Each structure stands twice: as C-alpha cells, then as structure tokens.
Amino acid sequence: MNSPLININRLTAAAVLAVAFAMPTHAANVPLQSATATYSQENPELPGLWGAYKTIDGNAAGAFTSWAIYRADGIQAESIVWETQSDLTLDGTLPLRFDLHQQDGIPTPGHNLGRFRLSYTTDDRSQFADGLSNGGDVSANWVVIAPATVVSTGGETMTILPDASVLVSGGTNAYPIYTVTTTLAVSGIT
C-alpha cells in the first residue's frame, strides 16, 4: 500500500496545506502545483468548489479555498498529493513545518482531519499528481515523514501513532491550525 501524503480517516474534512521552513524569525513558503486527490466532495450547484486544486492558491482561509471530502459510502480514507514547483533539498539542519488549516464551515467535532499522515517522494514529477480532483494519480514511492512535534491552535489532542500518523481528538474544531514539524535530510523532493 502506498503511503499517501495525507490520509484522511474521517468522513468529512476540509484542509489547506501551507508548507514552510520553520525559521527562528520567519518562514519561507514552498510553492506547490498539480494538486491531486483520490476523491473530492462535489457540490452539483458549484462544480469543483472543494477540489484539490483549491488548496494551492496561497489563501489559507475559507471553505472555498480548501479540499473537502464526505463519503456516504463508508470509505473513510482519502489521499491528496501536491508537487513542489521545483525540487526541494533539505540538509537536516533546519526544521520543516507543515501548517494544515482546518477551515470547515461547520466547526464541530467530526468535521476535522481525524487521522493523517505526511509523506514525501523523490519520484519524477511526471509520474504522479495529474491534477484530477477525483481519481487522481497519487501513486509514487512514498517515504513516511516521522513528526517531531504536532500541535493544534484549537485545543485538540494530537497523538503521534507508531505508523507516524497523527490522531486528532477532542478540542472544539473551531478553525484550528495543525502544525507538524520535523527535520529531513533528503535531496530532490518532488
């Protein structure tokens, strides 16, 4: 089984990802492109409203700039993948920070990222992330990222599990930001 970049284990979620280097005084964004998802929730009146591509517009607020899923068929895990615009090389000396903005329009328990896992690949970018919001190609040689720290601004309890996934529980789910930090030494992240 592939290790998806984000593995959602709740029926409903909406998230925006901002990837940044955690620096002592500032952070530098890593530009993303070609967002792809195995499934995106559709609104028949506004097609593409919550498609994967909405997560890379630089706007980290609002339900219309996010990826959402709701599966009435009982499937509880979905994946979303982004390519970096250029290869990213990390030397392991500076922390890498992922900010996941929970911006669901219904800030109640159950409308959050219940469990997620982050991964990276160095595969050629032409081999994955085809830009489809449903049935997108998320297949690659994924390397799971082991979080060093995970915190939430909304009081949620963030538990790092043995498989390096993060279980989110409790809190108010009132538009929190989940921040994951780690260090990596790897060349050519795509």
Backbone as JSON, one array per atom type, in Angstrom:
{
  "sequence": "MNSPLININRLTAAAVLAVAFAMPTHAANVPLQSATATYSQENPELPGLWGAYKTIDGNAAGAFTSWAIYRADGIQAESIVWETQSDLTLDGTLPLRFDLHQQDGIPTPGHNLGRFRLSYTTDDRSQFADGLSNGGDVSANWVVIAPATVVSTGGETMTILPDASVLVSGGTNAYPIYTVTTTLAVSGIT",
  "N": [[0.84, -1.18, 0.0], [0.53, 2.2, -0.82], [2.01, 5.0, 0.83], [0.2, 7.62, 1.46], [0.34, 11.2, 0.99], [-1.38, 12.72, 2.6], [-3.55, 11.13, 4.71], [-6.8, 10.75, 5.2], [-8.92, 9.91, 7.75], [-11.56, 10.37, 8.48], [-15.01, 11.04, 7.83], [-15.67, 13.57, 6.88], [-13.82, 16.35, 5.87], [-11.93, 19.34, 5.62], [-9.25, 21.02, 4.34], [-6.36, 23.09, 4.16], [-3.11, 23.23, 2.97], [-0.09, 24.56, 4.0], [3.21, 24.68, 3.38], [6.23, 25.1, 5.0], [9.51, 26.29, 5.87], [10.54, 26.14, 9.17], [11.76, 28.74, 10.66], [13.86, 30.67, 12.91], [12.96, 33.38, 12.93], [11.28, 33.78, 10.74], [9.32, 32.31, 8.07], [9.66, 30.48, 5.05], [7.71, 29.97, 2.26], [7.01, 26.98, 0.43], [6.47, 26.69, -2.85], [3.68, 25.1, -4.39], [2.14, 22.79, -6.74], [-0.14, 21.26, -9.13], [-2.17, 19.81, -7.61], [-3.69, 16.85, -6.5], [-6.24, 14.47, -5.9], [-7.59, 11.48, -4.45], [-10.26, 11.52, -4.08], [-12.68, 14.11, -4.13], [-15.08, 16.09, -2.51], [-18.11, 16.93, -4.09], [-20.15, 19.66, -5.19], [-23.11, 19.9, -6.69], [-24.23, 22.3, -7.61], [-22.13, 24.08, -7.67], [-19.67, 23.16, -9.27], [-16.49, 21.64, -8.6], [-15.95, 23.1, -6.36], [-14.74, 22.31, -3.93], [-12.4, 21.15, -4.77], [-9.19, 19.5, -5.07], [-7.26, 21.22, -6.19], [-7.86, 23.7, -5.13], [-6.44, 24.05, -2.83], [-3.95, 25.12, -3.2], [-3.78, 27.83, -3.66], [-2.64, 29.81, -2.18], [-4.19, 31.06, -0.33], [-5.13, 30.69, 2.89], [-7.56, 30.5, 4.22], [-11.02, 29.98, 4.62], [-13.82, 28.15, 3.36], [-14.02, 27.82, 0.63], [-11.53, 27.64, -0.4], [-10.41, 25.22, -0.11], [-9.84, 21.65, 0.34], [-12.27, 19.22, 0.42], [-13.95, 16.39, 1.8], [-16.61, 14.09, 1.76], [-17.94, 11.11, 2.3], [-20.56, 9.17, 1.76], [-20.63, 6.51, 1.31], [-19.19, 5.08, 3.11], [-16.45, 4.85, 2.86], [-13.49, 5.78, 4.37], [-10.93, 6.78, 4.15], [-8.91, 8.96, 2.36], [-6.72, 10.4, -0.09], [-4.55, 13.16, -0.72], [-2.39, 14.89, -2.86], [0.46, 16.9, -3.57], [2.65, 18.49, -5.87], [5.95, 19.82, -5.59], [6.94, 22.97, -6.89], [9.52, 23.17, -7.75], [12.39, 21.05, -7.38], [13.07, 20.1, -4.04], [15.54, 20.4, -1.65], [16.76, 19.29, 1.4], [18.84, 19.7, 4.22], [18.74, 18.71, 6.76], [19.3, 20.39, 8.88], [17.63, 22.56, 9.4], [14.37, 22.92, 10.73], [11.43, 21.53, 9.24], [8.24, 22.71, 8.52], [4.83, 21.97, 8.51], [1.78, 23.43, 7.96], [-1.5, 22.84, 8.55], [-4.51, 24.02, 7.78], [-7.52, 23.98, 9.29], [-10.49, 24.58, 8.07], [-13.26, 24.18, 8.06], [-16.67, 24.85, 7.33], [-18.46, 24.11, 9.21], [-17.81, 24.13, 12.25], [-17.48, 21.72, 14.13], [-16.99, 18.81, 16.21], [-15.98, 15.93, 14.38], [-15.97, 17.03, 11.9], [-13.35, 17.26, 10.99], [-9.81, 16.77, 10.4], [-9.35, 13.65, 11.13], [-7.43, 11.65, 11.35], [-4.2, 11.65, 10.1], [-1.43, 11.44, 7.81], [1.8, 12.36, 6.78], [3.88, 12.34, 3.9], [6.73, 12.05, 1.66], [8.14, 12.19, -1.67], [10.69, 11.38, -4.05], [10.29, 10.8, -6.59], [10.04, 11.23, -10.17], [8.33, 14.1, -11.16], [6.55, 13.88, -13.28], [5.32, 11.49, -13.0], [3.23, 11.34, -11.17], [0.5, 13.03, -9.43], [-1.58, 14.23, -11.21], [-3.38, 16.29, -11.37], [-6.11, 15.79, -11.15], [-9.16, 15.98, -9.36], [-10.75, 13.95, -8.55], [-10.2, 10.55, -8.46], [-7.52, 10.93, -8.88], [-4.0, 10.54, -9.66], [-2.11, 9.25, -7.27], [-0.05, 7.62, -6.92], [3.19, 6.73, -6.03], [6.6, 6.37, -4.93], [6.43, 6.57, -1.81], [7.75, 8.05, 1.12], [7.32, 7.87, 4.45], [6.9, 10.57, 6.66], [8.23, 11.13, 9.75], [6.82, 12.73, 12.39], [8.22, 15.25, 14.48], [7.13, 17.05, 16.27], [3.71, 17.86, 16.98], [1.11, 20.11, 17.04], [-1.92, 21.85, 17.93], [-3.89, 24.74, 17.36], [-6.4, 24.83, 18.36], [-6.91, 23.41, 20.67], [-7.13, 20.69, 20.33], [-6.17, 17.3, 20.93], [-3.2, 15.93, 19.92], [-1.95, 13.02, 18.81], [0.85, 11.16, 18.15], [1.09, 8.29, 16.34], [2.35, 4.83, 16.21], [2.76, 4.26, 13.44], [3.55, 6.65, 12.4], [1.45, 8.28, 11.78], [-0.95, 10.84, 12.65], [-3.22, 11.16, 15.2], [-6.13, 12.93, 15.76], [-7.95, 14.32, 18.36], [-10.65, 15.39, 20.52], [-10.98, 18.85, 21.58], [-12.38, 21.89, 20.1], [-12.65, 22.17, 17.42], [-12.8, 24.63, 16.13], [-11.87, 26.11, 13.69], [-9.01, 25.42, 13.77], [-5.38, 25.4, 13.49], [-3.28, 22.89, 12.49], [-0.06, 22.08, 13.28], [2.77, 20.56, 12.12], [6.03, 19.54, 12.76], [9.3, 18.63, 11.66], [12.54, 17.24, 10.9], [14.44, 16.77, 7.99], [16.8, 15.14, 5.91], [17.3, 15.15, 2.77], [17.49, 14.92, -0.78], [16.05, 16.41, -3.66], [13.18, 16.4, -3.38], [10.02, 16.0, -4.71]],
  "CA": [[0.0, 0.0, 0.0], [1.28, 3.45, -0.85], [1.86, 5.9, 1.96], [-0.22, 8.88, 0.87], [0.81, 12.41, 1.65], [-2.31, 12.91, 3.7], [-4.52, 10.05, 4.77], [-7.91, 11.24, 5.99], [-9.7, 8.82, 8.29], [-12.86, 10.86, 8.9], [-15.88, 11.17, 6.68], [-15.71, 14.93, 6.38], [-12.65, 17.15, 6.22], [-11.56, 20.42, 4.7], [-7.94, 21.44, 4.8], [-5.44, 23.8, 3.29], [-1.76, 22.94, 3.41], [0.99, 25.5, 3.75], [4.46, 24.04, 3.76], [7.2, 26.17, 5.22], [10.64, 26.06, 6.75], [10.37, 26.81, 10.46], [12.97, 29.51, 10.94], [13.7, 31.39, 14.17], [12.25, 34.64, 12.82], [10.33, 33.81, 9.64], [9.18, 31.05, 7.34], [9.61, 30.64, 3.6], [6.78, 29.01, 1.67], [7.44, 26.12, -0.66], [5.37, 26.73, -3.84], [3.14, 23.8, -4.78], [1.39, 22.76, -8.01], [-0.73, 19.99, -9.55], [-2.84, 19.09, -6.54], [-4.43, 15.67, -6.95], [-6.88, 13.74, -4.81], [-8.32, 10.26, -4.81], [-11.68, 11.89, -4.07], [-13.04, 15.43, -3.61], [-16.52, 16.28, -2.4], [-18.66, 17.78, -5.14], [-21.39, 20.39, -5.0], [-23.67, 19.97, -8.04], [-24.51, 23.69, -7.99], [-20.86, 24.77, -7.85], [-18.68, 22.1, -9.51], [-15.1, 21.92, -8.3], [-15.86, 24.03, -5.24], [-13.81, 21.83, -2.92], [-11.41, 20.32, -5.44], [-7.83, 19.52, -4.53], [-6.5, 22.37, -6.69], [-8.18, 24.87, -4.32], [-5.55, 24.11, -1.67], [-2.64, 25.68, -3.53], [-3.94, 29.19, -4.16], [-1.98, 30.76, -1.29], [-5.15, 31.57, 0.63], [-5.29, 29.65, 3.91], [-8.78, 30.72, 4.99], [-12.28, 29.91, 3.91], [-14.22, 26.84, 2.86], [-13.92, 27.74, -0.82], [-10.12, 27.52, -0.78], [-9.97, 24.01, 0.58], [-10.19, 20.32, -0.12], [-13.27, 18.63, 1.32], [-14.46, 15.06, 1.46], [-17.72, 13.5, 2.5], [-18.25, 9.87, 1.62], [-21.7, 8.46, 2.34], [-20.49, 5.07, 1.04], [-18.45, 4.44, 4.19], [-15.0, 4.93, 2.68], [-13.06, 6.77, 5.33], [-9.56, 7.25, 3.92], [-8.66, 9.57, 1.06], [-5.38, 10.97, -0.2], [-4.32, 14.34, -1.53], [-0.96, 14.98, -3.17], [0.91, 18.1, -4.25], [4.03, 18.53, -6.32], [6.66, 21.07, -5.38], [7.19, 23.57, -8.21], [10.89, 22.81, -8.09], [12.9, 20.05, -6.44], [13.39, 20.65, -2.73], [16.62, 19.68, -0.97], [16.86, 19.62, 2.82], [20.09, 19.15, 4.76], [18.51, 18.2, 8.1], [19.68, 21.33, 9.93], [16.51, 23.44, 9.69], [13.1, 22.2, 10.81], [10.43, 21.68, 8.19], [6.95, 22.88, 9.18], [3.61, 21.84, 7.72], [0.61, 24.02, 8.61], [-2.75, 22.37, 7.97], [-5.55, 24.92, 8.25], [-8.84, 23.35, 9.34], [-11.39, 25.71, 7.81], [-14.6, 23.68, 7.77], [-17.75, 25.79, 7.61], [-19.23, 23.58, 10.34], [-16.74, 23.84, 13.21], [-17.93, 20.79, 15.16], [-16.27, 17.53, 16.17], [-16.4, 15.09, 13.27], [-15.69, 17.76, 10.67], [-11.94, 17.61, 11.09], [-8.87, 15.73, 9.99], [-9.35, 12.75, 12.27], [-6.13, 10.99, 11.39], [-3.5, 11.96, 8.86], [-0.01, 11.09, 7.75], [2.52, 13.09, 5.75], [4.95, 11.59, 3.23], [7.35, 12.75, 0.54], [8.72, 11.33, -2.69], [11.67, 11.97, -4.96], [9.95, 10.32, -7.93], [9.88, 12.24, -11.2], [7.01, 14.72, -11.03], [5.64, 13.48, -14.36], [4.78, 10.17, -12.69], [2.12, 11.41, -10.21], [-0.15, 14.34, -9.3], [-2.07, 14.6, -12.55], [-4.29, 17.43, -11.29], [-7.51, 15.4, -11.04], [-9.7, 16.06, -8.0], [-11.36, 12.66, -8.27], [-9.47, 9.51, -9.16], [-6.19, 11.43, -9.21], [-2.87, 9.61, -9.53], [-1.32, 9.5, -6.07], [0.92, 6.53, -6.8], [4.61, 7.11, -6.06], [7.37, 5.72, -3.87], [6.28, 7.49, -0.7], [8.51, 7.85, 2.35], [6.56, 8.47, 5.54], [7.59, 11.58, 7.46], [8.0, 10.96, 11.18], [6.73, 14.05, 13.02], [8.92, 15.5, 15.74], [6.1, 17.68, 17.1], [2.42, 18.18, 16.37], [0.29, 20.92, 17.94], [-3.12, 22.45, 17.36], [-4.28, 26.0, 17.98], [-7.78, 24.72, 18.84], [-7.05, 22.58, 21.86], [-7.21, 19.27, 20.01], [-5.06, 16.46, 21.36], [-2.52, 15.38, 18.75], [-1.21, 11.84, 19.24], [1.64, 10.53, 17.1], [0.93, 6.83, 16.44], [3.54, 4.1, 15.78], [2.96, 4.3, 11.99], [3.86, 8.05, 12.12], [0.26, 9.07, 11.53], [-1.34, 11.68, 13.77], [-4.62, 11.04, 15.57], [-6.65, 14.17, 16.3], [-9.13, 14.08, 19.17], [-11.04, 16.47, 21.42], [-10.96, 20.22, 21.08], [-13.64, 22.46, 19.62], [-12.62, 22.2, 15.97], [-13.19, 25.97, 15.71], [-10.88, 26.63, 12.75], [-7.63, 25.32, 14.26], [-4.26, 25.11, 12.59], [-2.46, 21.79, 12.96], [1.31, 22.32, 12.86], [3.65, 19.41, 12.23], [7.42, 19.87, 12.46], [10.23, 17.52, 11.56], [13.74, 17.56, 10.14], [14.74, 15.79, 6.95], [17.97, 15.32, 5.08], [16.96, 14.45, 1.53], [17.64, 15.74, -1.98], [15.16, 16.2, -4.79], [11.77, 16.16, -3.07], [9.13, 16.5, -5.75]],
  "C": [[0.88, 1.24, 0.0], [1.06, 4.22, 0.43], [1.48, 7.26, 1.42], [0.29, 10.07, 1.67], [-0.1, 12.78, 2.81], [-3.34, 11.79, 3.62], [-5.61, 10.49, 5.73], [-8.73, 10.06, 6.46], [-10.97, 9.32, 8.98], [-13.71, 11.01, 7.66], [-15.86, 12.56, 6.08], [-14.46, 15.67, 6.82], [-12.48, 18.25, 5.19], [-10.24, 20.96, 5.2], [-7.21, 22.23, 3.73], [-4.05, 23.54, 3.83], [-0.84, 24.09, 3.04], [2.26, 24.83, 4.24], [5.52, 25.12, 3.89], [8.37, 25.66, 6.05], [10.37, 26.8, 8.05], [11.7, 27.47, 10.82], [12.77, 30.25, 12.26], [12.86, 32.66, 14.04], [11.23, 34.69, 11.69], [10.27, 32.43, 8.97], [9.11, 31.37, 5.85], [8.7, 29.56, 3.02], [7.45, 28.21, 0.57], [6.29, 26.09, -1.67], [4.99, 25.32, -4.3], [2.38, 23.94, -6.1], [0.74, 21.39, -8.16], [-1.34, 19.19, -8.41], [-3.72, 18.0, -7.13], [-5.06, 15.0, -5.74], [-7.54, 12.48, -5.32], [-9.81, 10.54, -4.86], [-11.82, 13.3, -3.52], [-14.55, 15.53, -3.58], [-16.99, 17.23, -3.49], [-19.92, 18.48, -4.68], [-21.98, 20.57, -6.39], [-23.94, 21.38, -8.54], [-23.24, 24.49, -8.27], [-19.76, 23.73, -8.07], [-17.25, 22.55, -9.21], [-14.88, 22.8, -7.1], [-14.82, 23.61, -4.22], [-12.77, 20.9, -3.53], [-10.02, 20.5, -4.86], [-7.05, 20.76, -4.97], [-6.76, 23.63, -5.87], [-7.21, 25.06, -3.16], [-4.22, 24.78, -1.97], [-2.73, 27.1, -4.08], [-3.28, 30.24, -3.27], [-2.89, 31.35, -0.25], [-5.45, 30.47, 1.63], [-6.53, 29.86, 4.76], [-9.99, 30.59, 4.09], [-12.55, 28.55, 3.3], [-14.05, 26.72, 1.35], [-12.48, 27.69, -1.31], [-9.54, 26.23, -0.22], [-10.42, 22.74, -0.11], [-11.17, 19.74, 0.89], [-13.66, 17.25, 0.84], [-15.67, 14.77, 2.33], [-18.13, 12.27, 1.72], [-19.38, 9.15, 2.34], [-21.58, 6.95, 2.17], [-19.62, 4.36, 2.08], [-16.94, 4.44, 4.01], [-14.48, 6.06, 3.54], [-11.65, 7.29, 5.1], [-9.42, 7.77, 2.5], [-7.27, 10.18, 1.07], [-5.4, 12.2, -1.08], [-2.8, 14.49, -1.67], [-0.7, 16.31, -3.87], [2.32, 17.87, -4.76], [4.65, 19.84, -5.86], [6.93, 21.66, -6.77], [8.61, 23.32, -8.68], [11.38, 21.83, -7.03], [13.36, 20.73, -5.16], [14.47, 19.78, -2.09], [16.73, 20.2, 0.45], [18.11, 18.96, 3.39], [19.95, 18.66, 6.2], [18.86, 19.16, 9.22], [18.54, 22.27, 10.31], [15.23, 22.62, 9.77], [12.22, 22.5, 9.59], [9.08, 21.73, 8.88], [5.82, 22.75, 8.16], [2.48, 22.46, 8.53], [-0.63, 23.55, 7.86], [-3.87, 23.19, 8.59], [-6.89, 24.22, 8.15], [-9.88, 24.45, 9.22], [-12.8, 25.25, 7.46], [-15.64, 24.72, 8.15], [-18.64, 25.35, 8.76], [-18.23, 23.19, 11.41], [-17.23, 22.99, 14.39], [-17.07, 19.54, 15.1], [-16.83, 16.64, 15.07], [-16.2, 15.74, 11.92], [-14.23, 18.2, 10.69], [-11.08, 16.51, 10.47], [-8.73, 14.8, 11.18], [-8.04, 12.03, 12.46], [-5.45, 11.26, 10.06], [-2.04, 11.56, 8.98], [0.6, 11.86, 6.58], [3.64, 12.22, 5.19], [5.56, 12.47, 2.16], [7.83, 11.71, -0.47], [9.77, 12.1, -3.46], [11.43, 11.46, -6.39], [9.83, 11.5, -8.89], [8.46, 12.78, -11.16], [6.04, 14.37, -12.16], [4.94, 12.16, -14.08], [3.58, 10.19, -11.73], [1.55, 12.82, -10.21], [-0.58, 14.89, -10.65], [-3.11, 15.71, -12.53], [-5.76, 17.07, -11.2], [-7.97, 15.46, -9.59], [-10.42, 14.8, -7.59], [-10.64, 11.61, -9.11], [-8.08, 9.95, -9.57], [-5.1, 10.42, -8.94], [-2.01, 10.01, -8.34], [-0.26, 8.43, -5.88], [2.34, 7.05, -6.98], [5.3, 6.29, -4.98], [7.42, 6.67, -2.68], [7.14, 7.07, 0.48], [7.76, 8.59, 3.45], [7.44, 9.42, 6.34], [7.23, 11.35, 8.92], [7.96, 12.33, 11.84], [7.57, 14.12, 14.29], [7.94, 16.1, 16.74], [4.84, 17.87, 16.29], [1.61, 18.94, 17.41], [-0.91, 21.46, 17.18], [-3.42, 23.74, 18.09], [-5.67, 25.93, 18.6], [-7.98, 23.83, 20.03], [-7.19, 21.1, 21.59], [-5.99, 18.55, 20.55], [-4.49, 15.79, 20.12], [-1.63, 14.23, 19.22], [-0.48, 11.24, 18.05], [1.6, 9.02, 17.32], [2.18, 6.12, 15.91], [3.81, 4.11, 14.27], [3.26, 5.71, 11.48], [2.65, 8.85, 11.66], [-0.08, 9.83, 12.79], [-2.83, 11.52, 13.98], [-5.04, 12.32, 16.26], [-7.9, 13.85, 17.12], [-9.4, 15.28, 20.08], [-11.01, 17.83, 20.76], [-12.32, 20.67, 20.58], [-13.75, 22.43, 18.11], [-13.09, 23.55, 15.43], [-12.06, 26.6, 14.92], [-9.44, 26.56, 13.27], [-6.63, 25.19, 13.13], [-3.47, 23.98, 13.23], [-1.06, 22.02, 12.42], [2.16, 21.1, 13.17], [5.06, 19.88, 11.91], [8.25, 18.6, 12.46], [11.53, 18.05, 10.96], [14.0, 16.42, 9.18], [16.06, 16.14, 6.29], [17.74, 14.49, 3.83], [17.08, 15.43, 0.36], [16.56, 15.39, -2.99], [13.74, 15.85, -4.46], [10.93, 16.78, -4.17], [7.7, 16.62, -5.24]]
}
